[in-house]
Coordinates of N, CA and C in Angstrom, one line a residue:
S237 N 0.8 -1.2 0.0 CA 0.0 0.0 0.0 C 0.9 1.2 0.0
R238 N 0.2 2.4 -0.3 CA 1.0 3.6 -0.4 C 1.5 4.0 0.9
A239 N 0.8 3.8 2.0 CA 1.2 4.2 3.3 C 2.5 3.5 3.7
S240 N 2.7 2.3 3.2 CA 3.9 1.5 3.6 C 5.2 2.1 3.0
S241 N 5.1 3.0 2.0 CA 6.2 3.5 1.3 C 6.9 4.7 2.0
R242 N 6.4 5.1 3.1 CA 7.0 6.2 3.8 C 7.3 5.8 5.3
P243 N 8.2 6.5 6.0 CA 8.4 6.2 7.4 C 7.2 6.5 8.2
R244 N 6.9 5.8 9.2 CA 5.8 6.0 10.1 C 6.2 6.9 11.3
A245 N 5.4 7.8 11.6 CA 5.7 8.6 12.8 C 5.4 7.8 14.0
V246 N 6.3 7.9 15.0 CA 6.2 7.2 16.2 C 5.9 8.2 17.3
P247 N 4.7 8.2 17.9 CA 4.4 9.2 18.9 C 5.4 9.1 20.1
R248 N 5.6 10.3 20.7 CA 6.5 10.3 21.9 C 5.8 9.5 23.0
P249 N 6.5 8.8 23.9 CA 5.9 8.1 25.0 C 5.2 9.1 25.9
T250 N 4.1 8.7 26.4 CA 3.4 9.6 27.4 C 3.7 9.3 28.8
L251 N 4.4 8.2 29.1 CA 4.8 7.8 30.4 C 5.8 8.8 31.0
K252 N 5.9 8.9 32.3 CA 6.8 9.8 32.9 C 8.2 9.3 32.6
L253 N 9.1 10.2 32.2 CA 10.5 9.8 31.8 C 11.3 9.4 33.1
G254 N 12.1 8.4 32.9 CA 13.0 8.0 33.9 C 14.2 8.9 34.0
R255 N 15.1 8.7 35.0 CA 16.2 9.6 35.2 C 17.1 9.6 33.9
G256 N 17.4 8.5 33.4 CA 18.2 8.5 32.2 C 17.6 9.2 31.0
E257 N 16.3 9.0 30.8 CA 15.6 9.7 29.7 C 15.6 11.2 30.0
R258 N 15.4 11.6 31.2 CA 15.5 13.1 31.5 C 16.8 13.7 31.3
T259 N 17.9 12.9 31.6 CA 19.2 13.4 31.4 C 19.5 13.6 29.9
R260 N 19.1 12.6 29.1 CA 19.3 12.7 27.7 C 18.5 13.9 27.1
A261 N 17.3 14.1 27.6 CA 16.5 15.2 27.1 C 17.1 16.5 27.4
M262 N 17.7 16.6 28.6 CA 18.4 17.8 29.1 C 19.6 18.1 28.2
I263 N 20.3 17.1 27.8 CA 21.5 17.3 26.9 C 21.0 17.8 25.5
L264 N 20.0 17.2 25.0 CA 19.5 17.6 23.7 C 18.9 19.0 23.7
D265 N 18.2 19.3 24.8 CA 17.7 20.7 24.9 C 18.9 21.7 25.0
A266 N 19.9 21.3 25.7 CA 21.1 22.2 25.8 C 21.8 22.4 24.5
A267 N 21.9 21.3 23.7 CA 22.5 21.4 22.4 C 21.6 22.3 21.5
L268 N 20.3 22.2 21.5 CA 19.5 23.0 20.7 C 19.6 24.5 21.1
E269 N 19.7 24.8 22.4 CA 19.8 26.2 22.9 C 21.2 26.7 22.4
F270 N 22.2 25.9 22.4 CA 23.5 26.3 21.9 C 23.4 26.7 20.4
L271 N 22.7 26.0 19.6 CA 22.6 26.2 18.2 C 21.8 27.4 17.8
W272 N 21.0 28.0 18.7 CA 20.3 29.2 18.4 C 21.3 30.3 18.1
S273 N 22.5 30.3 18.7 CA 23.4 31.4 18.6 C 24.7 31.1 18.0
R274 N 25.1 29.8 17.9 CA 26.4 29.4 17.5 C 26.3 28.2 16.5
P275 N 27.3 28.1 15.6 CA 27.2 27.0 14.7 C 27.7 25.7 15.3
F276 N 27.4 24.6 14.6 CA 27.9 23.2 15.1 C 29.4 23.2 15.2
R277 N 30.1 23.8 14.3 CA 31.6 23.7 14.4 C 32.2 24.2 15.7
E278 N 31.4 25.1 16.4 CA 31.9 25.6 17.6 C 31.4 24.9 18.8
M279 N 30.6 23.9 18.6 CA 30.0 23.1 19.7 C 31.1 22.2 20.3
T280 N 31.1 22.1 21.6 CA 32.0 21.2 22.3 C 31.1 20.5 23.4
V281 N 31.6 19.4 23.9 CA 30.9 18.7 25.0 C 30.8 19.7 26.2
S282 N 31.8 20.4 26.5 CA 31.7 21.3 27.6 C 30.7 22.4 27.4
S283 N 30.7 23.0 26.2 CA 29.7 24.0 25.9 C 28.3 23.6 26.0
V284 N 28.0 22.3 25.7 CA 26.7 21.8 25.8 C 26.3 21.5 27.3
M285 N 27.3 20.9 28.0 CA 27.0 20.5 29.4 C 27.0 21.6 30.4
E286 N 27.6 22.7 30.1 CA 27.8 23.8 31.1 C 26.4 24.3 31.6
S287 N 25.4 24.2 30.8 CA 24.1 24.7 31.2 C 23.2 23.7 31.8
T288 N 23.7 22.4 32.0 CA 22.9 21.4 32.5 C 23.2 21.0 33.9
N289 N 24.2 21.5 34.5 CA 24.7 21.2 35.8 C 25.0 19.7 35.9
L290 N 25.4 19.1 34.8 CA 25.8 17.7 34.8 C 27.3 17.7 34.3
G291 N 28.0 16.6 34.6 CA 29.4 16.5 34.2 C 29.5 15.8 32.8
R292 N 30.7 15.9 32.3 CA 31.0 15.3 31.0 C 30.7 13.8 31.0
S293 N 30.8 13.1 32.1 CA 30.6 11.7 32.1 C 29.1 11.4 31.8
A294 N 28.2 12.3 32.2 CA 26.8 12.1 31.9 C 26.6 12.2 30.4
F295 N 27.3 13.1 29.7 CA 27.2 13.2 28.3 C 27.5 11.8 27.6
Y296 N 28.7 11.3 28.0 CA 29.2 10.1 27.4 C 28.4 8.8 27.8
R297 N 27.6 8.9 28.8 CA 26.7 7.8 29.1 C 25.5 7.7 28.0
H298 N 25.3 8.8 27.3 CA 24.2 8.8 26.4 C 24.6 9.0 24.9
F299 N 25.7 9.6 24.7 CA 26.2 9.9 23.4 C 27.7 9.6 23.2
H300 N 28.0 9.0 22.1 CA 29.4 8.8 21.8 C 30.2 10.0 21.5
D301 N 29.5 10.9 20.8 CA 30.1 12.2 20.3 C 29.1 13.2 19.9
L302 N 29.5 14.4 19.5 CA 28.6 15.4 19.2 C 27.8 15.2 17.9
H303 N 28.3 14.4 17.0 CA 27.6 14.0 15.8 C 26.4 13.2 16.2
L304 N 26.5 12.3 17.2 CA 25.3 11.6 17.6 C 24.3 12.5 18.2
V305 N 24.7 13.5 18.9 CA 23.7 14.5 19.4 C 23.0 15.1 18.2
M306 N 23.7 15.5 17.2 CA 23.0 16.1 16.0 C 22.1 15.1 15.3
E307 N 22.5 13.9 15.2 CA 21.7 12.9 14.6 C 20.4 12.7 15.4
S308 N 20.6 12.7 16.7 CA 19.4 12.5 17.6 C 18.4 13.6 17.5
L309 N 19.0 14.9 17.4 CA 18.1 16.0 17.3 C 17.3 16.0 15.9
L310 N 18.0 15.5 14.9 CA 17.4 15.5 13.6 C 16.3 14.4 13.5
L311 N 16.6 13.2 14.2 CA 15.6 12.1 14.2 C 14.4 12.5 15.0
D312 N 14.6 13.3 16.1 CA 13.5 13.7 16.9 C 12.7 14.7 16.1
L313 N 13.3 15.6 15.3 CA 12.7 16.5 14.5 C 11.9 15.8 13.4
E314 N 12.5 14.8 12.8 CA 11.8 14.0 11.8 C 10.5 13.4 12.4
R315 N 10.6 12.9 13.6 CA 9.4 12.3 14.2 C 8.3 13.3 14.4
E316 N 8.7 14.5 14.8 CA 7.6 15.5 15.0 C 7.0 16.0 13.7
I317 N 7.9 16.1 12.7 CA 7.3 16.5 11.4 C 6.4 15.5 10.8
L318 N 6.8 14.2 10.9 CA 5.9 13.1 10.4 C 4.5 13.1 11.1
L319 N 4.5 13.4 12.4 CA 3.3 13.5 13.1 C 2.4 14.6 12.6
V320 N 2.9 15.8 12.4 CA 2.1 16.8 11.9 C 1.8 16.7 10.4
A321 N 2.6 16.0 9.7 CA 2.4 15.8 8.2 C 1.4 14.7 7.9
E322 N 1.1 13.9 8.9 CA 0.2 12.7 8.6 C -1.1 13.1 7.9
P323 N -1.8 14.2 8.3 CA -3.1 14.5 7.6 C -3.0 14.5 6.1
W324 N -2.0 15.2 5.5 CA -1.9 15.3 4.1 C -1.3 14.0 3.5
L325 N -0.3 13.5 4.1 CA 0.4 12.3 3.6 C -0.5 11.1 3.6
D326 N -1.5 11.0 4.5 CA -2.3 9.9 4.6 C -3.6 10.0 3.8
R327 N -3.9 11.3 3.3 CA -5.0 11.5 2.4 C -6.4 11.0 2.9
N328 N -6.8 11.6 4.0 CA -8.1 11.2 4.6 C -9.1 12.4 4.6
G329 N -9.2 13.0 3.5 CA -10.1 14.2 3.5 C -9.8 15.1 2.3
P330 N -10.4 16.3 2.2 CA -10.1 17.2 1.1 C -8.7 17.6 1.1
P331 N -8.0 17.5 0.0 CA -6.5 17.7 0.0 C -6.1 19.1 0.4
L332 N -6.8 20.1 0.0 CA -6.4 21.5 0.4 C -6.5 21.6 1.9
D333 N -7.5 21.1 2.5 CA -7.7 21.2 4.0 C -6.6 20.5 4.7
L334 N -6.3 19.3 4.2 CA -5.2 18.5 4.8 C -3.8 19.1 4.6
L335 N -3.6 19.7 3.4 CA -2.4 20.3 3.1 C -2.2 21.5 4.1
R336 N -3.2 22.3 4.2 CA -3.2 23.4 5.2 C -2.8 23.0 6.6
E337 N -3.5 21.9 7.0 CA -3.2 21.4 8.4 C -1.8 21.0 8.6
S338 N -1.3 20.2 7.6 CA 0.1 19.7 7.7 C 1.1 20.8 7.6
L339 N 1.0 21.7 6.7 CA 1.9 22.8 6.5 C 1.9 23.7 7.8
S340 N 0.7 23.9 8.3 CA 0.7 24.7 9.5 C 1.4 24.0 10.7
G341 N 1.3 22.7 10.8 CA 2.1 21.9 11.8 C 3.5 22.0 11.5
L342 N 3.9 21.9 10.2 CA 5.4 21.9 9.9 C 6.0 23.3 10.3
V343 N 5.3 24.3 10.1 CA 5.8 25.7 10.5 C 5.9 25.8 12.0
R344 N 4.9 25.2 12.7 CA 4.9 25.3 14.1 C 6.0 24.5 14.7
V345 N 6.3 23.3 14.2 CA 7.4 22.5 14.7 C 8.8 23.2 14.4
C346 N 8.9 23.7 13.2 CA 10.2 24.3 12.8 C 10.5 25.6 13.4
Y347 N 9.4 26.3 13.8 CA 9.6 27.6 14.6 C 10.3 27.3 15.9
Q348 N 10.1 26.2 16.5 CA 10.7 25.8 17.7 C 12.1 25.2 17.5
R349 N 12.3 24.5 16.4 CA 13.5 23.7 16.2 C 14.3 24.1 15.0
G350 N 14.1 25.3 14.5 CA 14.8 25.7 13.3 C 16.3 25.7 13.3
P351 N 16.9 25.9 14.5 CA 18.4 25.9 14.5 C 19.0 24.5 14.1
I352 N 18.2 23.4 14.3 CA 18.7 22.1 14.0 C 18.9 22.1 12.4
L353 N 17.9 22.5 11.7 CA 18.0 22.6 10.2 C 19.2 23.5 9.8
R354 N 19.2 24.7 10.4 CA 20.3 25.6 10.0 C 21.7 25.0 10.3
A355 N 21.9 24.4 11.4 CA 23.2 23.9 11.8 C 23.6 22.8 10.8
I356 N 22.7 21.9 10.5 CA 23.1 20.8 9.6 C 23.3 21.3 8.1
V357 N 22.4 22.2 7.7 CA 22.6 22.7 6.3 C 23.9 23.4 6.2
D358 N 24.3 24.2 7.3 CA 25.6 24.9 7.2 C 26.8 23.9 7.3
A359 N 26.7 22.9 8.1 CA 27.8 22.0 8.3 C 28.0 20.9 7.3
A360 N 26.9 20.4 6.8 CA 26.9 19.2 5.9 C 27.9 19.3 4.7
P361 N 28.0 20.4 4.0 CA 28.9 20.5 2.9 C 30.3 20.1 3.2
T362 N 30.8 20.3 4.4 CA 32.2 20.0 4.7 C 32.3 18.9 5.8
D363 N 31.2 18.3 6.1 CA 31.2 17.2 7.1 C 30.5 16.0 6.5
E364 N 31.3 15.0 6.2 CA 30.8 13.8 5.5 C 29.7 13.1 6.3
R365 N 29.9 13.0 7.6 CA 28.9 12.3 8.4 C 27.6 13.0 8.5
L366 N 27.6 14.3 8.7 CA 26.4 15.1 8.7 C 25.8 15.1 7.3
D367 N 26.6 15.2 6.3 CA 26.0 15.2 4.9 C 25.3 13.9 4.7
R368 N 25.8 12.7 5.1 CA 25.1 11.5 4.9 C 23.7 11.5 5.7
I369 N 23.8 11.9 7.0 CA 22.6 11.9 7.8 C 21.5 12.8 7.2
W370 N 22.0 14.0 6.7 CA 21.1 15.0 6.1 C 20.4 14.5 4.9
N371 N 21.2 13.9 4.0 CA 20.7 13.3 2.7 C 19.7 12.2 3.0
E372 N 20.0 11.4 4.0 CA 19.0 10.3 4.3 C 17.7 10.9 4.8
F373 N 17.8 11.9 5.7 CA 16.6 12.6 6.2 C 15.8 13.2 5.0
L374 N 16.4 13.9 4.2 CA 15.7 14.5 3.0 C 15.1 13.4 2.1
G375 N 15.9 12.4 1.9 CA 15.4 11.3 1.0 C 14.1 10.6 1.5
R376 N 14.0 10.5 2.8 CA 12.8 9.9 3.3 C 11.6 10.7 3.1
F377 N 11.7 12.0 3.2 CA 10.6 12.9 2.9 C 10.3 13.0 1.4
D378 N 11.4 12.9 0.6 CA 11.2 12.9 -0.8 C 10.3 11.8 -1.3
V379 N 10.6 10.6 -0.7 CA 9.8 9.4 -1.0 C 8.3 9.6 -0.5
A380 N 8.1 10.1 0.7 CA 6.8 10.3 1.2 C 6.0 11.3 0.4
V381 N 6.6 12.4 0.0 CA 5.8 13.4 -0.7 C 5.5 12.9 -2.1
A382 N 6.5 12.3 -2.8 CA 6.3 11.8 -4.1 C 5.2 10.7 -4.1
S383 N 5.1 9.9 -3.1 CA 4.1 8.9 -3.0 C 2.7 9.5 -2.9
R384 N 2.6 10.6 -2.1 CA 1.3 11.3 -2.0 C 0.9 11.9 -3.4
I385 N 1.9 12.6 -4.1 CA 1.6 13.2 -5.4 C 1.2 12.1 -6.4
E386 N 1.8 11.0 -6.4 CA 1.4 9.9 -7.3 C 0.0 9.4 -7.0
E387 N -0.4 9.4 -5.7 CA -1.7 9.0 -5.4 C -2.7 10.0 -5.9
D388 N -2.4 11.3 -5.7 CA -3.2 12.4 -6.2 C -3.4 12.3 -7.7
Q389 N -2.3 11.9 -8.4 CA -2.4 11.8 -9.9 C -3.3 10.6 -10.3
R390 N -3.2 9.5 -9.5 CA -4.2 8.4 -9.8 C -5.6 8.8 -9.6
Q391 N -5.8 9.7 -8.7 CA -7.2 10.2 -8.4 C -7.6 11.4 -9.3
G392 N -6.7 11.8 -10.1 CA -7.0 13.0 -11.0 C -7.1 14.3 -10.3
L393 N -6.4 14.4 -9.1 CA -6.4 15.6 -8.4 C -5.3 16.6 -8.7
T394 N -4.3 16.1 -9.4 CA -3.1 16.9 -9.8 C -2.6 16.5 -11.1
G395 N -1.8 17.4 -11.7 CA -1.4 17.1 -13.1 C -0.3 16.0 -13.2
E396 N 0.0 15.7 -14.4 CA 1.0 14.6 -14.7 C 2.4 15.2 -14.7
L397 N 2.8 15.6 -13.5 CA 4.2 16.1 -13.3 C 5.1 14.9 -12.9
D398 N 6.4 15.1 -13.0 CA 7.3 14.1 -12.4 C 7.2 14.2 -10.9
A399 N 6.6 13.2 -10.3 CA 6.3 13.3 -8.8 C 7.5 13.4 -8.0
R400 N 8.5 12.7 -8.3 CA 9.8 12.7 -7.5 C 10.5 14.0 -7.6
H401 N 10.6 14.6 -8.8 CA 11.3 15.8 -9.0 C 10.5 17.0 -8.3
V402 N 9.1 16.9 -8.4 CA 8.3 17.9 -7.7 C 8.5 17.8 -6.2
A403 N 8.5 16.6 -5.7 CA 8.7 16.4 -4.3 C 10.1 17.0 -3.8
I404 N 11.1 16.7 -4.6 CA 12.4 17.2 -4.2 C 12.4 18.7 -4.2
A405 N 11.8 19.3 -5.3 CA 11.8 20.8 -5.4 C 11.0 21.4 -4.2
L406 N 9.9 20.9 -3.9 CA 9.1 21.4 -2.8 C 9.8 21.3 -1.4
N407 N 10.4 20.1 -1.2 CA 11.0 19.9 0.1 C 12.3 20.8 0.2
R408 N 13.0 21.0 -0.8 CA 14.2 21.8 -0.7 C 13.8 23.3 -0.5
L409 N 12.7 23.7 -1.2 CA 12.1 25.0 -1.0 C 11.7 25.2 0.5
D410 N 11.1 24.2 1.1 CA 10.7 24.2 2.5 C 11.9 24.5 3.4
V411 N 13.0 23.7 3.1 CA 14.2 23.8 3.9 C 14.8 25.2 3.8
A412 N 14.9 25.7 2.6 CA 15.4 27.1 2.5 C 14.6 28.1 3.2
M413 N 13.3 28.0 3.1 CA 12.4 29.0 3.7 C 12.5 28.9 5.2
L414 N 12.4 27.7 5.7 CA 12.4 27.4 7.2 C 13.7 27.8 7.8
V415 N 14.8 27.5 7.2 CA 16.1 27.9 7.7 C 16.2 29.4 7.8
A416 N 15.8 30.1 6.7 CA 15.9 31.5 6.6 C 15.0 32.2 7.7
A417 N 13.8 31.7 7.9 CA 12.9 32.3 8.8 C 13.1 31.9 10.2
F418 N 13.5 30.7 10.5 CA 13.5 30.2 11.9 C 14.9 29.7 12.4
G419 N 15.9 29.9 11.6 CA 17.2 29.3 11.9 C 17.9 30.0 13.0
R420 N 17.5 31.2 13.3 CA 18.1 32.0 14.4 C 17.2 33.0 14.8
R421 N 17.4 33.5 16.0 CA 16.6 34.6 16.5 C 17.1 36.0 16.1
P422 N 16.2 36.9 15.8 CA 14.7 36.9 15.9 C 14.1 36.1 14.7
R423 N 13.0 35.4 15.0 CA 12.4 34.6 13.9 C 11.3 35.4 13.2
K424 N 11.1 35.0 12.0 CA 10.0 35.6 11.2 C 8.6 35.1 11.8
P425 N 7.5 35.9 11.5 CA 6.2 35.4 12.0 C 5.8 34.1 11.3
Q426 N 5.3 33.2 12.1 CA 4.8 31.9 11.6 C 3.8 32.1 10.5
V427 N 2.9 33.0 10.7 CA 1.8 33.1 9.7 C 2.3 33.5 8.3
T428 N 3.3 34.3 8.3 CA 3.9 34.7 7.0 C 4.5 33.6 6.3
V429 N 5.3 32.8 7.0 CA 6.0 31.6 6.4 C 4.9 30.6 5.9
F430 N 3.9 30.4 6.8 CA 2.9 29.4 6.4 C 2.2 29.9 5.1
E431 N 1.8 31.1 5.0 CA 1.1 31.6 3.8 C 1.9 31.4 2.5
V432 N 3.2 31.7 2.6 CA 4.0 31.5 1.4 C 4.1 30.1 1.0
L433 N 4.4 29.2 2.0 CA 4.5 27.8 1.7 C 3.2 27.2 1.2
F434 N 2.1 27.6 1.8 CA 0.8 27.0 1.4 C 0.5 27.5 0.0
R435 N 0.8 28.7 -0.4 CA 0.5 29.2 -1.7 C 1.3 28.4 -2.8
I436 N 2.6 28.2 -2.5 CA 3.4 27.5 -3.4 C 3.0 26.1 -3.6
W437 N 2.8 25.4 -2.5 CA 2.4 24.0 -2.5 C 1.1 23.8 -3.2
S438 N 0.1 24.6 -2.8 CA -1.3 24.4 -3.3 C -1.3 24.7 -4.8
S439 N -0.7 25.8 -5.2 CA -0.8 26.1 -6.6 C 0.0 25.2 -7.5
T440 N 1.2 24.6 -7.0 CA 2.0 23.7 -7.7 C 1.2 22.4 -7.9
L441 N 0.6 21.9 -6.8 CA 0.0 20.6 -6.9 C -1.5 20.6 -7.4
Y442 N -2.2 21.7 -7.0 CA -3.7 21.6 -7.3 C -4.2 22.8 -8.2
G443 N -3.2 23.6 -8.7 CA -3.6 24.6 -9.7 C -3.7 26.0 -9.1
P444 N -3.6 27.0 -9.9 CA -3.7 28.4 -9.4 C -5.0 28.7 -8.6
E445 N -6.1 28.1 -9.0 CA -7.3 28.3 -8.3 C -7.3 27.8 -6.9
A446 N -6.3 27.0 -6.5 CA -6.3 26.5 -5.2 C -5.6 27.4 -4.2
R447 N -5.1 28.5 -4.7 CA -4.3 29.4 -3.8 C -5.2 30.2 -2.8
E448 N -5.6 29.5 -1.8 CA -6.5 30.2 -0.8 C -5.6 30.7 0.3
P449 N -6.0 31.8 0.9 CA -5.2 32.3 2.1 C -5.3 31.3 3.2
G450 N -4.3 31.2 4.0 CA -4.3 30.3 5.2 C -4.9 31.0 6.4
P451 N -5.0 30.2 7.5 CA -5.5 30.8 8.7 C -4.6 31.8 9.3
R452 N -5.2 32.8 9.9 CA -4.3 33.9 10.5 C -4.3 33.9 12.0
S453 N -4.6 32.7 12.5 CA -4.6 32.6 14.0 C -3.4 32.1 14.6
Q454 N -2.3 31.8 13.8 CA -1.1 31.2 14.3 C -0.3 32.2 15.2

Protein backbone atom coordinates (compact mmCIF):
# COMPACT_ATOMS: atom_id res chain seq x y z
CA SER A 1 0.00 0.00 0.00
CA ARG A 2 0.99 3.63 -0.40
CA ALA A 3 1.24 4.18 3.33
CA SER A 4 3.93 1.54 3.63
CA SER A 5 6.23 3.50 1.28
CA ARG A 6 7.04 6.16 3.84
CA PRO A 7 8.42 6.16 7.37
CA ARG A 8 5.80 6.05 10.07
CA ALA A 9 5.66 8.65 12.78
CA VAL A 10 6.19 7.20 16.22
CA PRO A 11 4.42 9.21 18.93
CA ARG A 12 6.50 10.26 21.90
CA PRO A 13 5.92 8.12 24.99
CA THR A 14 3.36 9.60 27.36
CA LEU A 15 4.77 7.84 30.43
CA LYS A 16 6.85 9.80 32.89
CA LEU A 17 10.48 9.83 31.84
CA GLY A 18 13.00 7.97 33.93
CA ARG A 19 16.18 9.56 35.17
CA GLY A 20 18.22 8.46 32.18
CA GLU A 21 15.65 9.74 29.70
CA ARG A 22 15.46 13.06 31.55
CA THR A 23 19.23 13.42 31.40
CA ARG A 24 19.28 12.67 27.69
CA ALA A 25 16.50 15.19 27.08
CA MET A 26 18.38 17.83 29.06
CA ILE A 27 21.47 17.32 26.93
CA LEU A 28 19.50 17.58 23.68
CA ASP A 29 17.73 20.71 24.92
CA ALA A 30 21.07 22.24 25.84
CA ALA A 31 22.46 21.44 22.39
CA LEU A 32 19.45 23.04 20.74
CA GLU A 33 19.84 26.15 22.85
CA PHE A 34 23.52 26.33 21.87
CA LEU A 35 22.58 26.19 18.19
CA TRP A 36 20.33 29.21 18.45
CA SER A 37 23.39 31.44 18.59
CA ARG A 38 26.41 29.41 17.47
CA PRO A 39 27.23 26.96 14.65
CA PHE A 40 27.86 23.25 15.09
CA ARG A 41 31.58 23.67 14.37
CA GLU A 42 31.90 25.63 17.64
CA MET A 43 30.01 23.09 19.72
CA THR A 44 31.98 21.18 22.34
CA VAL A 45 30.90 18.72 25.00
CA SER A 46 31.75 21.32 27.63
CA SER A 47 29.71 24.04 25.93
CA VAL A 48 26.68 21.76 25.83
CA MET A 49 27.01 20.49 29.39
CA GLU A 50 27.75 23.78 31.12
CA SER A 51 24.06 24.73 31.17
CA THR A 52 22.87 21.36 32.49
CA ASN A 53 24.67 21.19 35.84
CA LEU A 54 25.84 17.73 34.78
CA GLY A 55 29.36 16.47 34.22
CA ARG A 56 30.98 15.27 31.01
CA SER A 57 30.55 11.68 32.15
CA ALA A 58 26.77 12.14 31.90
CA PHE A 59 27.17 13.15 28.28
CA TYR A 60 29.16 10.06 27.37
CA ARG A 61 26.66 7.75 29.06
CA HIS A 62 24.17 8.81 26.39
CA PHE A 63 26.18 9.94 23.36
CA HIS A 64 29.43 8.76 21.81
CA ASP A 65 30.13 12.18 20.32
CA LEU A 66 28.56 15.45 19.17
CA HIS A 67 27.60 14.00 15.81
CA LEU A 68 25.33 11.56 17.59
CA VAL A 69 23.73 14.51 19.37
CA MET A 70 23.00 16.13 16.01
CA GLU A 71 21.68 12.87 14.59
CA SER A 72 19.40 12.48 17.61
CA LEU A 73 18.11 16.04 17.26
CA LEU A 74 17.40 15.46 13.58
CA LEU A 75 15.63 12.15 14.20
CA ASP A 76 13.48 13.75 16.91
CA LEU A 77 12.65 16.55 14.46
CA GLU A 78 11.75 13.99 11.80
CA ARG A 79 9.40 12.25 14.23
CA GLU A 80 7.65 15.52 15.03
CA ILE A 81 7.34 16.52 11.38
CA LEU A 82 5.89 13.15 10.43
CA LEU A 83 3.27 13.47 13.14
CA VAL A 84 2.06 16.85 11.88
CA ALA A 85 2.39 15.82 8.22
CA GLU A 86 0.20 12.75 8.59
CA PRO A 87 -3.08 14.47 7.62
CA TRP A 88 -1.90 15.30 4.09
CA LEU A 89 0.39 12.31 3.61
CA ASP A 90 -2.35 9.86 4.61
CA ARG A 91 -5.02 11.51 2.42
CA ASN A 92 -8.12 11.17 4.58
CA GLY A 93 -10.12 14.19 3.45
CA PRO A 94 -10.15 17.23 1.12
CA PRO A 95 -6.55 17.68 -0.05
CA LEU A 96 -6.37 21.45 0.42
CA ASP A 97 -7.67 21.25 3.97
CA LEU A 98 -5.22 18.47 4.77
CA LEU A 99 -2.35 20.35 3.14
CA ARG A 100 -3.19 23.44 5.16
CA GLU A 101 -3.24 21.44 8.38
CA SER A 102 0.06 19.69 7.67
CA LEU A 103 1.95 22.79 6.53
CA SER A 104 0.66 24.69 9.55
CA GLY A 105 2.05 21.93 11.76
CA LEU A 106 5.37 21.93 9.90
CA VAL A 107 5.76 25.66 10.46
CA ARG A 108 4.86 25.30 14.13
CA VAL A 109 7.42 22.54 14.72
CA CYS A 110 10.23 24.26 12.83
CA TYR A 111 9.57 27.57 14.57
CA GLN A 112 10.71 25.81 17.74
CA ARG A 113 13.48 23.69 16.19
CA GLY A 114 14.77 25.73 13.27
CA PRO A 115 18.40 25.87 14.49
CA ILE A 116 18.69 22.11 13.95
CA LEU A 117 18.02 22.58 10.25
CA ARG A 118 20.32 25.59 9.99
CA ALA A 119 23.18 23.86 11.80
CA ILE A 120 23.07 20.79 9.57
CA VAL A 121 22.57 22.74 6.33
CA ASP A 122 25.59 24.88 7.24
CA ALA A 123 27.82 21.99 8.34
CA ALA A 124 26.91 19.19 5.92
CA PRO A 125 28.87 20.46 2.87
CA THR A 126 32.16 20.03 4.73
CA ASP A 127 31.20 17.23 7.12
CA GLU A 128 30.82 13.81 5.52
CA ARG A 129 28.94 12.27 8.41
CA LEU A 130 26.40 15.08 8.71
CA ASP A 131 26.05 15.15 4.94
CA ARG A 132 25.06 11.47 4.95
CA ILE A 133 22.59 11.93 7.81
CA TRP A 134 21.06 14.98 6.15
CA ASN A 135 20.66 13.35 2.75
CA GLU A 136 19.01 10.30 4.32
CA PHE A 137 16.62 12.61 6.19
CA LEU A 138 15.70 14.50 3.02
CA GLY A 139 15.42 11.30 1.01
CA ARG A 140 12.79 9.85 3.32
CA PHE A 141 10.62 12.94 2.92
CA ASP A 142 11.16 12.94 -0.85
CA VAL A 143 9.76 9.41 -1.00
CA ALA A 144 6.80 10.32 1.24
CA VAL A 145 5.82 13.43 -0.72
CA ALA A 146 6.31 11.76 -4.11
CA SER A 147 4.09 8.90 -3.01
CA ARG A 148 1.32 11.30 -2.03
CA ILE A 149 1.63 13.17 -5.35
CA GLU A 150 1.43 9.90 -7.28
CA GLU A 151 -1.74 9.00 -5.39
CA ASP A 152 -3.23 12.39 -6.22
CA GLN A 153 -2.37 11.78 -9.87
CA ARG A 154 -4.15 8.43 -9.81
CA GLN A 155 -7.19 10.20 -8.38
CA GLY A 156 -7.04 12.95 -11.00
CA LEU A 157 -6.42 15.62 -8.37
CA THR A 158 -3.14 16.94 -9.76
CA GLY A 159 -1.36 17.13 -13.09
CA GLU A 160 0.98 14.60 -14.66
CA LEU A 161 4.21 16.07 -13.35
CA ASP A 162 7.27 14.05 -12.41
CA ALA A 163 6.26 13.30 -8.84
CA ARG A 164 9.75 12.68 -7.50
CA HIS A 165 11.25 15.84 -8.96
CA VAL A 166 8.32 17.94 -7.74
CA ALA A 167 8.71 16.42 -4.27
CA ILE A 168 12.42 17.22 -4.23
CA ALA A 169 11.79 20.80 -5.36
CA LEU A 170 9.07 21.43 -2.78
CA ASN A 171 11.04 19.86 0.07
CA ARG A 172 14.19 21.84 -0.74
CA LEU A 173 12.13 25.01 -0.96
CA ASP A 174 10.71 24.24 2.49
CA VAL A 175 14.19 23.80 3.92
CA ALA A 176 15.45 27.09 2.47
CA MET A 177 12.42 29.00 3.72
CA LEU A 178 12.38 27.44 7.18
CA VAL A 179 16.11 27.91 7.72
CA ALA A 180 15.94 31.55 6.64
CA ALA A 181 12.87 32.28 8.78
CA PHE A 182 13.50 30.20 11.89
CA GLY A 183 17.19 29.28 11.91
CA ARG A 184 18.14 31.96 14.38
CA ARG A 185 16.56 34.61 16.54
CA PRO A 186 14.71 36.87 15.90
CA ARG A 187 12.42 34.59 13.93
CA LYS A 188 9.97 35.60 11.21
CA PRO A 189 6.22 35.42 11.98
CA GLN A 190 4.84 31.92 11.61
CA VAL A 191 1.78 33.08 9.68
CA THR A 192 3.90 34.75 6.99
CA VAL A 193 5.96 31.62 6.41
CA PHE A 194 2.87 29.42 6.39
CA GLU A 195 1.06 31.56 3.83
CA VAL A 196 4.03 31.53 1.45
CA LEU A 197 4.52 27.78 1.70
CA PHE A 198 0.81 27.03 1.38
CA ARG A 199 0.46 29.20 -1.72
CA ILE A 200 3.42 27.54 -3.44
CA TRP A 201 2.45 23.96 -2.53
CA SER A 202 -1.26 24.39 -3.30
CA SER A 203 -0.78 26.13 -6.65
CA THR A 204 1.95 23.68 -7.72
CA LEU A 205 -0.04 20.58 -6.86
CA TYR A 206 -3.66 21.62 -7.29
CA GLY A 207 -3.59 24.58 -9.69
CA PRO A 208 -3.67 28.40 -9.36
CA GLU A 209 -7.33 28.34 -8.34
CA ALA A 210 -6.29 26.49 -5.18
CA ARG A 211 -4.29 29.40 -3.81
CA GLU A 212 -6.47 30.16 -0.83
CA PRO A 213 -5.17 32.25 2.07
CA GLY A 214 -4.33 30.28 5.16
CA PRO A 215 -5.54 30.78 8.72
CA ARG A 216 -4.33 33.93 10.48
CA SER A 217 -4.64 32.63 14.01
CA GLN A 218 -1.11 31.21 14.30
